[in-house]
Short mmCIF file of C-alpha atoms and ligand atoms in Angstrom, two decimals:
data_model
loop_
_atom_site.label_atom_id
_atom_site.label_comp_id
_atom_site.label_asym_id
_atom_site.label_seq_id
_atom_site.Cartn_x
_atom_site.Cartn_y
_atom_site.Cartn_z
CA UNK A 6 -23.56 34.94 54.46
CA UNK A 7 -21.19 36.64 51.97
CA UNK A 8 -21.79 36.33 48.22
CA UNK A 9 -18.76 33.98 47.72
CA UNK A 10 -19.95 31.77 50.62
CA UNK A 11 -23.42 31.59 49.09
CA UNK A 12 -21.86 30.49 45.79
CA UNK A 13 -19.80 27.79 47.50
CA UNK A 14 -22.84 26.55 49.36
CA UNK A 15 -24.92 26.39 46.20
CA UNK A 16 -22.11 24.51 44.43
CA UNK A 17 -21.93 22.01 47.30
CA UNK A 18 -25.69 21.39 47.12
CA UNK A 19 -25.54 20.87 43.34
CA UNK A 20 -22.54 18.54 43.66
CA UNK A 21 -24.31 16.47 46.32
CA UNK A 22 -27.25 15.92 43.97
CA UNK A 23 -25.08 15.18 40.89
CA UNK A 24 -25.71 11.64 39.57
CA UNK A 25 -22.48 11.76 37.53
CA UNK A 26 -20.27 12.88 40.43
CA UNK A 27 -18.86 9.36 40.90
CA UNK A 28 -17.34 9.43 37.38
CA UNK A 29 -14.74 11.96 38.49
CA UNK A 30 -12.73 9.31 40.33
CA UNK A 31 -12.21 7.52 37.01
CA UNK A 32 -9.85 10.36 36.00
CA UNK A 33 -6.35 11.18 37.21
CA UNK A 34 -6.99 14.82 38.06
CA UNK A 35 -4.75 16.57 40.56
CA UNK A 36 -6.35 18.04 43.66
CA UNK A 37 -6.21 21.80 43.42
CA UNK A 38 -6.46 21.98 39.63
CA UNK A 39 -9.70 23.07 38.03
CA UNK A 40 -9.53 21.60 34.56
CA UNK A 41 -11.72 23.43 32.05
CA UNK A 42 -9.88 22.49 28.87
CA UNK A 43 -11.50 19.13 28.16
CA UNK A 44 -12.89 20.67 24.96
CA UNK A 45 -9.29 20.76 23.73
CA UNK A 46 -7.51 17.87 25.49
CA UNK A 47 -9.57 15.58 27.69
CA UNK A 48 -8.20 14.46 31.07
CA UNK A 49 -6.39 11.15 31.56
CA UNK A 50 -8.62 8.23 32.57
CA UNK A 51 -6.93 6.39 35.43
CA UNK A 52 -6.92 2.99 33.76
CA UNK A 53 -5.03 4.12 30.63
CA UNK A 54 -1.42 4.04 31.94
CA UNK A 55 -1.62 0.36 33.01
CA UNK A 56 -3.27 -0.65 29.74
CA UNK A 57 -0.64 1.24 27.73
CA UNK A 58 2.16 -0.35 29.76
CA UNK A 59 0.66 -3.78 28.96
CA UNK A 60 0.37 -2.93 25.26
CA UNK A 61 3.98 -1.75 25.13
CA UNK A 62 5.63 -4.37 27.33
CA UNK A 63 3.64 -7.52 26.59
CA UNK A 64 1.84 -7.04 23.28
CA UNK A 65 4.65 -5.18 21.51
CA UNK A 66 7.65 -6.20 23.67
CA UNK A 67 7.00 -9.94 23.92
CA UNK A 68 4.32 -10.95 21.43
CA UNK A 69 5.85 -8.72 18.80
CA UNK A 70 4.34 -9.15 15.35
CA UNK A 71 1.99 -11.89 16.61
CA UNK A 72 -0.05 -9.13 18.28
CA UNK A 73 -1.61 -8.11 14.98
CA UNK A 74 -3.68 -11.28 15.29
CA UNK A 75 -3.24 -12.58 18.87
CA UNK A 76 -3.99 -9.17 20.43
CA UNK A 77 -6.37 -8.36 17.57
CA UNK A 78 -4.55 -5.15 16.71
CA UNK A 79 -5.70 -5.51 13.13
CA UNK A 80 -9.39 -4.95 13.94
CA UNK A 81 -8.83 -2.13 16.45
CA UNK A 82 -10.09 0.61 14.07
CA UNK A 83 -13.54 -0.99 13.64
CA UNK A 84 -13.70 -2.33 17.21
CA UNK A 85 -12.95 1.12 18.65
CA UNK A 86 -15.37 2.66 16.17
CA UNK A 87 -18.11 0.42 17.53
CA UNK A 88 -17.32 1.63 21.06
CA UNK A 89 -17.77 5.24 19.94
CA UNK A 90 -20.91 4.49 17.89
CA UNK A 91 -23.40 4.66 20.82
CA UNK A 92 -22.11 8.15 21.65
CA UNK A 93 -22.91 9.14 18.07
CA UNK A 94 -26.36 7.57 17.95
CA UNK A 95 -25.00 5.14 15.37
CA UNK A 96 -25.72 1.43 15.03
CA UNK A 97 -22.58 -0.78 14.92
CA UNK A 98 -20.52 -1.19 11.78
CA UNK A 99 -20.55 2.41 10.56
CA UNK A 100 -17.64 4.04 12.39
CA UNK A 101 -13.94 3.48 11.82
CA UNK A 102 -11.16 5.05 13.89
CA UNK A 103 -8.01 6.33 12.25
CA UNK A 104 -6.17 9.31 10.80
CA UNK A 105 -6.87 12.85 11.97
CA UNK A 106 -10.15 14.73 11.70
CA UNK A 107 -8.53 16.84 8.98
CA UNK A 108 -7.85 13.74 6.87
CA UNK A 109 -11.34 12.39 7.49
CA UNK A 110 -12.86 15.71 6.41
CA UNK A 111 -11.04 15.28 3.13
CA UNK A 112 -12.15 11.68 2.59
CA UNK A 113 -15.77 12.39 3.43
CA UNK A 114 -16.13 15.63 1.48
CA UNK A 115 -14.71 14.22 -1.72
CA UNK A 116 -16.81 11.07 -1.30
CA UNK A 117 -19.90 13.22 -0.67
CA UNK A 118 -19.35 15.14 -3.90
CA UNK A 119 -18.90 11.88 -5.81
CA UNK A 120 -22.15 10.40 -4.46
CA UNK A 121 -24.15 13.57 -5.15
CA UNK A 122 -22.90 13.68 -8.73
CA UNK A 123 -23.71 10.04 -9.32
CA UNK A 124 -27.26 10.74 -8.13
CA UNK A 125 -27.75 13.68 -10.48
CA UNK A 126 -29.52 12.58 -13.66
CA UNK A 127 -27.96 13.49 -17.01
CA UNK A 128 -29.27 16.78 -18.32
CA UNK A 129 -29.57 18.34 -14.85
CA UNK A 130 -27.24 21.25 -13.92
CA UNK A 131 -23.84 20.09 -12.68
CA UNK A 132 -23.28 20.04 -8.96
CA UNK A 133 -20.28 22.32 -8.52
CA UNK A 134 -20.64 23.75 -5.07
CA UNK A 135 -19.46 22.78 -1.59
CA UNK A 136 -21.19 24.67 1.22
CA UNK A 137 -19.09 25.26 4.31
CA UNK A 138 -20.23 26.63 7.62
CA UNK A 139 -18.89 30.21 7.56
CA UNK A 140 -17.44 30.07 11.09
CA UNK A 141 -15.91 26.63 10.63
CA UNK A 142 -12.78 25.43 12.34
CA UNK A 143 -10.01 26.48 9.92
CA UNK A 144 -8.87 23.00 8.89
CA UNK A 145 -12.34 22.17 7.52
CA UNK A 146 -12.34 25.30 5.39
CA UNK A 147 -8.82 24.75 4.06
CA UNK A 148 -9.55 21.14 3.17
CA UNK A 149 -12.88 22.02 1.60
CA UNK A 150 -11.03 24.47 -0.68
CA UNK A 151 -8.64 21.75 -1.78
CA UNK A 152 -11.45 19.20 -2.20
CA UNK A 153 -13.28 21.78 -4.31
CA UNK A 154 -10.27 22.33 -6.58
CA UNK A 155 -9.82 18.59 -6.99
CA UNK A 156 -13.46 18.00 -7.87
CA UNK A 157 -13.98 21.08 -10.05
CA UNK A 158 -16.22 22.76 -7.46
CA UNK A 159 -16.26 26.04 -5.57
CA UNK A 160 -16.63 26.58 -1.86
CA UNK A 161 -19.42 28.85 -0.65
CA UNK A 162 -19.32 29.90 3.00
CA UNK A 163 -22.73 30.23 4.63
CA UNK A 164 -23.73 30.62 8.28
CA UNK A 165 -24.61 27.21 9.70
CA UNK A 166 -28.15 28.37 10.51
CA UNK A 167 -28.74 29.26 6.84
CA UNK A 168 -27.32 26.13 5.29
CA UNK A 169 -30.69 24.48 4.72
CA UNK A 170 -32.01 27.41 2.64
CA UNK A 171 -28.64 28.00 0.97
CA UNK A 172 -28.53 24.50 -0.53
CA UNK A 173 -29.68 24.43 -4.12
CA UNK A 174 -29.39 22.52 -7.41
CA UNK A 175 -25.65 23.24 -7.64
CA UNK A 176 -24.91 21.90 -4.14
CA UNK A 177 -22.89 18.72 -4.17
CA UNK A 178 -21.82 18.62 -0.54
CA UNK A 179 -22.10 20.59 2.68
CA UNK A 180 -19.95 20.61 5.79
CA UNK A 181 -21.40 21.75 9.08
CA UNK A 182 -19.97 21.91 12.60
CA UNK A 183 -22.29 20.65 15.30
CA UNK A 184 -20.81 23.09 17.86
CA UNK A 185 -18.79 26.20 17.01
CA UNK A 186 -15.27 25.70 18.41
CA UNK A 187 -14.82 29.38 19.26
CA UNK A 188 -18.16 30.50 20.70
CA UNK A 189 -19.57 27.18 21.90
CA UNK A 190 -22.76 27.80 19.91
CA UNK A 191 -24.78 24.65 19.19
CA UNK A 192 -25.92 24.42 15.58
CA UNK A 193 -28.77 22.39 14.12
CA UNK A 194 -27.11 20.00 11.66
CA UNK A 195 -30.35 17.99 11.44
CA UNK A 196 -32.11 20.99 9.88
CA UNK A 197 -29.14 21.54 7.55
CA UNK A 198 -29.31 17.86 6.58
CA UNK A 199 -32.99 18.10 5.61
CA UNK A 200 -32.27 21.15 3.43
CA UNK A 201 -29.18 19.70 1.78
CA UNK A 202 -30.96 16.41 1.05
CA UNK A 203 -33.96 18.22 -0.37
CA UNK A 204 -31.57 19.96 -2.78
CA UNK A 205 -30.00 16.61 -3.74
CA UNK A 206 -26.67 17.11 -1.98
CA UNK A 207 -24.86 15.16 0.74
CA UNK A 208 -23.76 16.39 4.14
CA UNK A 209 -20.76 15.90 6.44
CA UNK A 210 -21.13 16.67 10.13
CA UNK A 211 -18.06 17.73 12.13
CA UNK A 212 -18.88 16.58 15.67
CA UNK A 213 -15.48 17.32 17.29
CA UNK A 214 -17.08 19.58 19.89
CA UNK A 215 -20.23 17.60 20.53
CA UNK A 216 -19.27 13.93 20.77
CA UNK A 217 -19.07 13.07 24.46
CA UNK A 218 -20.54 16.45 25.43
CA UNK A 219 -24.13 16.07 24.30
CA UNK A 220 -26.33 13.52 22.50
CA UNK A 221 -25.51 13.12 18.81
CA UNK A 222 -28.10 11.34 16.63
CA UNK A 223 -26.38 10.52 13.35
CA UNK A 224 -28.60 7.59 12.34
CA UNK A 225 -31.89 9.18 13.38
CA UNK A 226 -31.11 12.56 11.88
CA UNK A 227 -29.95 11.23 8.54
CA UNK A 228 -26.30 12.38 8.52
CA UNK A 229 -24.48 11.00 5.47
CA UNK A 230 -20.96 11.29 6.88
CA UNK A 231 -19.50 12.49 10.15
CA UNK A 232 -16.01 13.13 11.46
CA UNK A 233 -14.71 13.95 14.89
CA UNK A 234 -11.79 14.08 17.31
CA UNK A 235 -11.26 11.67 20.17
CA UNK A 236 -8.80 13.74 22.21
CA UNK A 237 -11.40 16.23 23.47
CA UNK A 238 -14.51 14.96 25.29
CA UNK A 239 -13.58 11.33 24.55
CA UNK A 240 -10.30 11.64 26.51
CA UNK A 241 -8.25 9.57 24.03
CA UNK A 242 -5.00 11.47 24.69
CA UNK A 243 -2.93 13.96 22.73
CA UNK A 244 -3.21 13.33 19.00
CA UNK A 245 -5.48 10.30 19.48
CA UNK A 246 -6.88 9.09 16.13
CA UNK A 247 -10.12 10.57 14.83
CA UNK A 248 -13.21 8.75 13.54
CA UNK A 249 -15.19 8.60 10.35
CA UNK A 250 -18.87 7.64 10.15
CA UNK A 251 -20.28 6.57 6.81
CA UNK A 252 -24.01 5.89 6.85
CA UNK A 253 -24.69 2.20 6.17
CA UNK A 254 -26.66 2.79 2.95
CA UNK A 255 -23.78 4.85 1.56
CA UNK A 256 -21.00 2.42 2.43
CA UNK A 257 -21.16 0.50 -0.87
CA UNK A 258 -20.92 3.84 -2.68
CA UNK A 259 -18.17 5.35 -0.50
CA UNK A 260 -15.48 6.11 -3.07
CA UNK A 261 -12.54 7.18 -0.91
CA UNK A 262 -10.06 9.62 -2.40
CA UNK A 263 -7.41 7.89 -0.21
CA UNK A 264 -7.80 4.20 -1.03
CA UNK A 265 -4.91 2.80 0.99
CA UNK A 266 -3.96 -0.85 1.24
CA UNK A 267 -5.67 -1.42 4.62
CA UNK A 268 -9.04 -0.54 3.09
CA UNK A 269 -8.55 -3.16 0.37
CA UNK A 270 -10.98 -6.10 0.34
CA UNK A 271 -8.03 -8.46 0.83
CA UNK A 272 -5.08 -6.41 2.08
CA UNK A 273 -2.65 -9.31 2.30
CA UNK A 274 -3.29 -10.39 -1.27
CA UNK A 275 -1.08 -7.39 -2.03
CA UNK A 276 -2.94 -7.05 -5.29
CA UNK A 277 -1.86 -4.44 -7.77
CA UNK A 278 -5.43 -3.30 -8.36
CA UNK A 279 -7.62 -1.71 -5.69
CA UNK A 280 -10.87 -3.37 -4.64
CA UNK A 281 -12.53 -1.68 -1.69
CA UNK A 282 -13.47 -3.51 1.51
CA UNK A 283 -17.10 -3.70 2.58
CA UNK A 284 -18.48 -1.66 5.45
CA UNK A 285 -16.73 0.80 7.73
CA UNK A 286 -13.28 -0.62 6.83
CA UNK A 287 -13.53 1.18 3.52
CA UNK A 288 -12.73 4.38 5.44
CA UNK A 289 -9.26 3.13 6.42
CA UNK A 290 -6.11 4.28 4.68
CA UNK A 291 -2.79 2.93 6.04
CA UNK A 292 -1.44 1.06 9.08
CA UNK A 293 -3.42 1.99 12.21
CA UNK A 294 -1.75 3.99 14.96
CA UNK A 295 -1.95 1.16 17.50
CA UNK A 296 -0.51 2.77 20.64
CA UNK A 297 -2.82 5.79 20.46
CA UNK A 298 -5.76 3.70 19.31
CA UNK A 299 -5.48 1.26 22.21
CA UNK A 300 -5.10 4.13 24.69
CA UNK A 301 -8.32 5.54 23.24
CA UNK A 302 -10.06 2.17 23.42
CA UNK A 303 -9.23 1.93 27.11
CA UNK A 304 -10.24 5.57 27.72
CA UNK A 305 -13.69 4.82 26.28
CA UNK A 306 -14.43 2.55 29.25
CA UNK A 307 -15.41 5.60 31.31
CA UNK A 308 -18.61 5.77 29.23
CA UNK A 309 -19.89 2.37 30.35
CA UNK A 310 -23.36 2.86 31.86
CA UNK A 311 -23.35 6.63 31.28
CA UNK A 312 -26.63 8.13 30.06
CA UNK A 313 -26.04 10.93 27.53
CA UNK A 314 -29.25 12.67 28.63
CA UNK A 315 -27.71 13.00 32.12
CA UNK A 316 -24.48 14.31 30.56
CA UNK A 317 -26.41 16.96 28.65
CA UNK A 318 -28.47 17.98 31.69
CA UNK A 319 -25.33 18.38 33.80
CA UNK A 320 -23.49 20.25 31.07
CA UNK A 321 -26.30 22.81 30.84
CA UNK A 322 -26.54 23.11 34.62
CA UNK A 323 -22.76 23.61 34.90
CA UNK A 324 -22.60 26.25 32.18
CA UNK A 325 -25.68 28.05 33.61
CA UNK A 326 -24.09 28.05 37.06
CA UNK A 327 -20.72 29.25 35.75
CA UNK A 328 -22.32 32.13 33.81
CA UNK A 329 -24.24 33.19 36.92
CA UNK A 330 -21.14 33.01 39.11
CA UNK A 331 -19.05 34.96 36.55
CA UNK A 332 -21.63 37.75 36.86
CA UNK A 333 -21.25 37.61 40.65
CA UNK A 334 -17.43 37.59 40.74
CA UNK A 335 -16.19 39.55 37.73
CA UNK A 336 -16.44 43.35 37.84
CA UNK A 337 -19.20 44.73 35.58
CA UNK A 338 -18.46 45.29 31.89
CA UNK A 339 -15.19 43.31 31.69
CA UNK A 340 -16.46 40.21 29.87
CA UNK A 341 -19.44 39.30 27.75
CA UNK A 342 -20.48 35.77 26.89
CA UNK A 343 -20.22 34.71 23.26
CA UNK A 344 -21.97 31.50 24.25
CA UNK A 345 -25.72 31.77 23.81
CA UNK A 346 -27.91 31.92 26.92
CA UNK A 347 -30.49 29.69 25.25
CA UNK A 348 -30.02 25.99 25.99
CA UNK A 349 -31.05 25.08 22.43
CA UNK A 350 -28.05 27.04 21.16
CA UNK A 351 -25.42 26.06 23.72
CA UNK A 352 -22.76 23.37 23.49
CA UNK A 353 -20.64 22.44 26.50
CA UNK A 354 -18.26 25.37 26.69
CA UNK A 355 -18.45 28.98 27.73
CA UNK A 356 -16.51 31.56 25.72
CA UNK A 357 -16.08 34.94 27.33
CA UNK A 358 -14.98 37.90 25.24
CA UNK A 359 -12.90 40.44 27.15
CA UNK A 360 -14.23 43.96 26.64
CA UNK A 361 -12.66 47.43 26.50
CA UNK A 362 -9.06 47.72 27.64
CA UNK A 363 -9.13 44.15 28.91
CA UNK A 364 -9.32 42.79 25.32
CA UNK A 365 -5.61 43.45 24.76
CA UNK A 366 -4.81 41.82 28.11
CA UNK A 367 -6.95 38.71 27.67
CA UNK A 368 -3.98 36.39 27.28
CA UNK A 369 -2.58 37.72 30.57
CA UNK A 370 -5.94 37.11 32.24
CA UNK A 371 -5.75 33.46 31.14
CA UNK A 372 -2.14 33.26 32.39
CA UNK A 373 -3.28 34.68 35.75
CA UNK A 374 -6.02 32.02 35.85
CA UNK A 375 -3.44 29.30 35.19
CA UNK A 376 -1.36 30.66 38.12
CA UNK A 377 -4.46 30.18 40.26
CA UNK A 378 -4.83 26.55 39.17
CA UNK A 379 -7.71 27.13 36.72
CA UNK A 380 -6.94 25.81 33.24
CA UNK A 381 -8.95 27.21 30.35
CA UNK A 382 -7.57 28.54 27.09
CA UNK A 383 -7.28 31.70 25.08
CA UNK A 384 -8.28 32.33 21.45
CA UNK A 385 -7.70 35.58 19.59
CA UNK A 386 -9.16 38.19 19.74
CA UNK A 387 -9.59 38.25 23.48
CA UNK A 388 -11.67 35.09 23.95
CA UNK A 389 -11.35 33.05 27.16
CA UNK A 390 -12.67 29.51 26.60
CA UNK A 391 -13.84 27.20 29.37
CA UNK A 392 -14.85 23.65 28.50
CA UNK A 393 -17.23 21.81 30.83
CA UNK A 394 -16.86 18.06 30.80
CA UNK A 395 -19.73 16.59 32.80
CA UNK A 396 -17.89 13.38 33.69
CA UNK A 397 -15.27 15.19 35.75
CA UNK A 398 -16.15 18.87 36.18
CA UNK A 399 -17.93 19.70 39.43
CA UNK A 400 -20.06 22.68 40.39
CA UNK A 401 -17.33 23.43 42.97
CA UNK A 402 -14.89 23.72 40.05
CA UNK A 403 -17.22 26.16 38.29
CA UNK A 404 -17.45 28.30 41.44
CA UNK A 405 -13.66 28.28 41.92
CA UNK A 406 -13.09 29.18 38.28
CA UNK A 407 -15.51 32.12 38.39
CA UNK A 408 -13.96 33.42 41.63
CA UNK A 409 -10.44 33.03 40.19
CA UNK A 410 -11.52 34.87 37.04
CA UNK A 411 -12.68 37.82 39.15
CA UNK A 412 -9.31 37.83 40.94
CA UNK A 413 -7.37 37.46 37.69
CA UNK A 414 -9.17 40.40 36.07
CA UNK A 415 -8.49 42.59 39.12
CA UNK A 416 -4.84 41.49 39.24
CA UNK A 417 -4.24 42.26 35.54
CA UNK A 418 -5.99 45.63 35.84
CA UNK A 419 -3.91 46.41 38.93
CA UNK A 420 -0.67 45.89 36.97
CA UNK A 421 -1.50 48.60 34.43
C1 PLP B 517 -14.19 21.44 14.94
C2 PLP B 517 -12.85 20.87 14.61
N1 PLP B 517 -12.66 20.32 13.40
C3 PLP B 517 -11.47 19.80 13.05
C4 PLP B 517 -10.39 19.81 13.92
C5 PLP B 517 -9.06 19.29 13.46
O1 PLP B 517 -8.71 18.15 14.07
P1 PLP B 517 -7.28 17.47 13.77
O2 PLP B 517 -6.24 18.47 14.18
O3 PLP B 517 -7.27 16.30 14.70
O4 PLP B 517 -7.20 17.13 12.36
C6 PLP B 517 -10.55 20.36 15.19
C7 PLP B 517 -9.43 20.38 16.14
O5 PLP B 517 -9.46 20.94 17.21
C8 PLP B 517 -11.81 20.91 15.54
O6 PLP B 517 -12.01 21.48 16.73
#
C-alpha cells in the first residue's frame, strides 16, 4: 500500500469511529471543499437560511414593530447569551450578546480597572497598570492603550505564561487571550487569574479562539470578565455580534464606560439620568443587531446535546493527525509548526510557518491550496493557518488538506 493510500485508510478508520461525525450534516458545506477556516468564519448551519427568511418576511415584514415584544426581539441579547453560557462554563444570567469583541474589550477593561481601584484601600499605592498578553490580537492591544489613557494607567505587555508573576501592587487589570490567534497556542488563563487576583487586580479573558473549540470554565476558574466572537467556532455568520461575560458577583459593580439607553434600568422611561439595569443587561449599549443576533441564535442549535469533552478529544486527534500527515506529504524542511506539539498547549488550529525561500511564497502556497479546494488562511510573515472545527471537519478532510499542501508546495517551487 502506498503512503497516501495508508493515510486515506487511516482517515477512514478514524472517521468511522468519530462520535461527532453526524454533526457535519447540520452544516451546508459543499462536497469537494475542505473548509479549514472555521477559526475565522464558521460554516453556515443548514437551518439558518429558513430562520432568517422567517425573521425578515414575517417578523419584520408583517409583524413590524410588534416583533420587539411579540417575537421577543427585545430580550434576544440575554436569551442568546444564555445559549452560549454552557459553552463558556457559565451559569445563566451572566452573558449578554451584542457589539463587537473590540467594543466588549473596552467595556470590560475599563470596568475592571474601576473595580480594582474601588477595592484598593486608601493609603495603598495607586493601581496604574494594565497588563496585556504580549502576543495579543491587535485590537485588544490598541483598545487597552486607549483604556489606559482614559483611566490614567499604562499598558505593560507580558507573555501570557508570565502574567501571574508579572501582576503586582500596581496592577489594576489584565487581559489574556485563551488561545493565540496566530500560533494556535493554548494559554492558561486560570493560572493568570490566580496571580492577578492575588495581586488585587481583575482579569478579562478573550476567548475568541477557544469558545466552541474546547471547554472554557469561566465560573469554575474565577474569570472576572470575558469577551469573545461568535462568527468563528460558534458559526454565527459574518460580523455576528460578540458576547460579554460579567461574573455574577461583579454585576452590581459593573460600571460600564458605555452606558447606553438599552442598559438602563427602565429604558422606556427615557429618563435623563442613567440608572444601570441589574444583571447581564448592564453590558448592553444600544439597539441590538436583531438580524445577525437571530441568525446566531439559530446557529447555536447545532450545539444541542454536544459534549465539549468529545469536541476537545476530536480537535486534538484531528490536529495530531494533520501534523503527522503534513510530515508525510510535504517535502522536508519546507514548513515548521508554530503550534505546540503538547496537547496542554494546543488550541484547535495548526499554524505552519513556511521556511527558507518558501517564506516569501507563502501567500502563493495558500492560493494554490484554495485552487485545490482546501480553504485555510495566510498571516504574515509566511504563516499558513488551518482551523479544525470538530463539528464538521473530518479526518478525511485533514488527509486531503495535507496531501494538497504537499502538491501546492511542489507547484509553487516548480514555478520559480
Ligand atoms: C482574539 C481576538 N480578539 C478580538 C478580535 C476582534 O474581534 P472583532 O473584530 O469582532 O471586534 C478577534 C477577531 O478576529 C480575535 O481573534
